[in-house]
Amino acid sequence: MKKNLLAYRVMASIVGVLLVVLVLVGLPLHYGYLISDAAFLAEGTGDGWKLGSDISAYLGVAHGWLYMIFLIAAFLLSRKAEWDTPFTLVTLACGTVPILSFWAEHRATKRVREEFGEELAAH
């Protein structure tokens, strides 16, 4: 159980941070030219646009691949902890929402610690 929880927490944190940076930094810089005529956001030439484009391209791909690993880790933890289907689905879906993913990780960790505290402490 301890390894499953650790794998889930690590992947949830990594995926959560990447998603926050992607959605709150990368995408606004990449698509900022649509709502602003600031020179640094100019499509194809602005420094902000270039940074946003790189963040979107590289972190977007990394997040996609790492999210698949997160889903596997979360699913394995859910089966090991015998979570019901609604709790499992909410936990998996929250990995797609910036900042909400951190709440879901906290919620899942708290539940595992409450239900398996003795087992976690014994190892």
Protein backbone atom coordinates (compact mmCIF):
# COMPACT_ATOMS: atom_id res chain seq x y z
CA MET A 1 0.00 0.00 0.00
CA LYS A 2 2.82 2.37 0.92
CA LYS A 3 4.46 2.10 -2.52
CA ASN A 4 1.13 2.60 -4.28
CA LEU A 5 0.40 5.70 -2.24
CA LEU A 6 3.87 7.13 -2.83
CA ALA A 7 3.68 6.51 -6.60
CA TYR A 8 0.25 8.15 -6.72
CA ARG A 9 1.36 11.18 -4.70
CA VAL A 10 4.50 11.73 -6.76
CA MET A 11 2.65 11.46 -10.06
CA ALA A 12 -0.23 13.63 -8.83
CA SER A 13 2.22 16.35 -7.78
CA ILE A 14 4.22 16.26 -11.01
CA VAL A 15 1.13 16.24 -13.22
CA GLY A 16 -0.50 18.98 -11.12
CA VAL A 17 2.50 21.30 -11.34
CA LEU A 18 2.91 20.73 -15.08
CA LEU A 19 -0.77 21.40 -15.66
CA VAL A 20 -0.69 24.64 -13.65
CA VAL A 21 2.36 25.92 -15.56
CA LEU A 22 0.88 24.85 -18.89
CA VAL A 23 -2.56 26.37 -18.35
CA LEU A 24 -1.67 29.46 -16.33
CA VAL A 25 1.61 30.41 -18.04
CA GLY A 26 2.18 28.60 -21.33
CA LEU A 27 -1.21 28.88 -22.96
CA PRO A 28 -1.82 32.55 -22.05
CA LEU A 29 1.58 33.50 -23.49
CA HIS A 30 1.10 31.32 -26.56
CA TYR A 31 -2.37 32.64 -27.37
CA GLY A 32 -2.08 36.09 -25.80
CA TYR A 33 -1.80 37.71 -29.23
CA LEU A 34 -5.49 36.98 -29.73
CA ILE A 35 -6.49 39.43 -26.99
CA SER A 36 -3.55 41.84 -26.84
CA ASP A 37 -1.41 43.73 -29.31
CA ALA A 38 1.61 43.77 -26.97
CA ALA A 39 4.83 43.33 -28.94
CA PHE A 40 6.14 40.52 -26.72
CA LEU A 41 3.01 38.49 -27.54
CA ALA A 42 3.20 39.02 -31.32
CA GLU A 43 2.54 35.71 -33.05
CA GLY A 44 5.71 34.20 -34.44
CA THR A 45 8.05 37.00 -33.32
CA GLY A 46 7.36 38.03 -29.73
CA ASP A 47 9.51 36.67 -26.90
CA GLY A 48 6.44 35.94 -24.79
CA TRP A 49 4.81 34.12 -27.68
CA LYS A 50 7.97 32.04 -28.25
CA LEU A 51 8.18 31.11 -24.56
CA GLY A 52 4.48 30.24 -24.48
CA SER A 53 4.83 28.20 -27.65
CA ASP A 54 7.74 26.23 -26.18
CA ILE A 55 5.94 25.67 -22.88
CA SER A 56 2.80 24.55 -24.71
CA ALA A 57 4.72 22.21 -27.00
CA TYR A 58 7.07 20.59 -24.51
CA LEU A 59 5.10 20.67 -21.27
CA GLY A 60 1.92 19.78 -23.12
CA VAL A 61 3.47 16.59 -24.44
CA ALA A 62 5.18 15.80 -21.12
CA HIS A 63 1.95 16.36 -19.23
CA GLY A 64 0.06 14.09 -21.62
CA TRP A 65 2.47 11.19 -21.18
CA LEU A 66 2.87 11.68 -17.45
CA TYR A 67 -0.91 11.94 -17.03
CA MET A 68 -1.19 8.41 -18.42
CA ILE A 69 1.28 7.22 -15.76
CA PHE A 70 -0.72 9.17 -13.15
CA LEU A 71 -3.92 7.41 -14.26
CA ILE A 72 -2.25 4.01 -13.87
CA ALA A 73 -0.84 4.90 -10.42
CA ALA A 74 -4.20 6.27 -9.26
CA PHE A 75 -6.10 3.28 -10.61
CA LEU A 76 -3.72 0.81 -8.95
CA LEU A 77 -4.05 2.67 -5.65
CA SER A 78 -7.83 2.70 -5.98
CA ARG A 79 -7.95 -1.07 -6.49
CA LYS A 80 -5.51 -1.73 -3.63
CA ALA A 81 -7.44 0.60 -1.28
CA GLU A 82 -10.78 -0.78 -2.55
CA TRP A 83 -12.25 2.65 -3.31
CA ASP A 84 -15.77 2.78 -4.64
CA THR A 85 -16.26 3.78 -8.28
CA PRO A 86 -17.44 7.38 -7.68
CA PHE A 87 -14.44 8.19 -5.46
CA THR A 88 -12.08 6.64 -8.02
CA LEU A 89 -13.63 8.53 -10.95
CA VAL A 90 -13.52 11.87 -9.13
CA THR A 91 -9.88 11.29 -8.22
CA LEU A 92 -8.98 10.43 -11.81
CA ALA A 93 -10.96 13.32 -13.31
CA CYS A 94 -9.52 15.90 -10.92
CA GLY A 95 -6.11 15.26 -12.47
CA THR A 96 -7.34 17.19 -15.50
CA VAL A 97 -8.26 20.39 -13.64
CA PRO A 98 -5.51 22.82 -12.60
CA ILE A 99 -5.23 23.30 -8.84
CA LEU A 100 -8.15 20.92 -8.20
CA SER A 101 -5.70 18.07 -8.72
CA PHE A 102 -3.90 19.06 -5.51
CA TRP A 103 -7.17 18.88 -3.57
CA ALA A 104 -7.86 15.43 -5.01
CA GLU A 105 -4.39 14.21 -4.03
CA HIS A 106 -4.87 15.51 -0.48
CA ARG A 107 -8.32 13.91 -0.28
CA ALA A 108 -7.09 10.54 -1.53
CA THR A 109 -4.02 10.56 0.72
CA LYS A 110 -6.14 11.42 3.75
CA ARG A 111 -8.54 8.58 3.01
CA VAL A 112 -5.74 6.04 2.58
CA ARG A 113 -4.04 7.16 5.79
CA GLU A 114 -7.32 6.96 7.73
CA GLU A 115 -8.17 3.51 6.42
CA PHE A 116 -4.69 1.97 6.29
CA GLY A 117 -2.72 3.98 8.86
CA GLU A 118 -1.54 0.91 10.77
CA GLU A 119 -0.43 -0.85 7.61
CA LEU A 120 1.42 2.25 6.38
CA ALA A 121 3.18 2.69 9.72
CA ALA A 122 4.16 -0.99 10.00
CA HIS A 123 6.34 -0.97 6.88
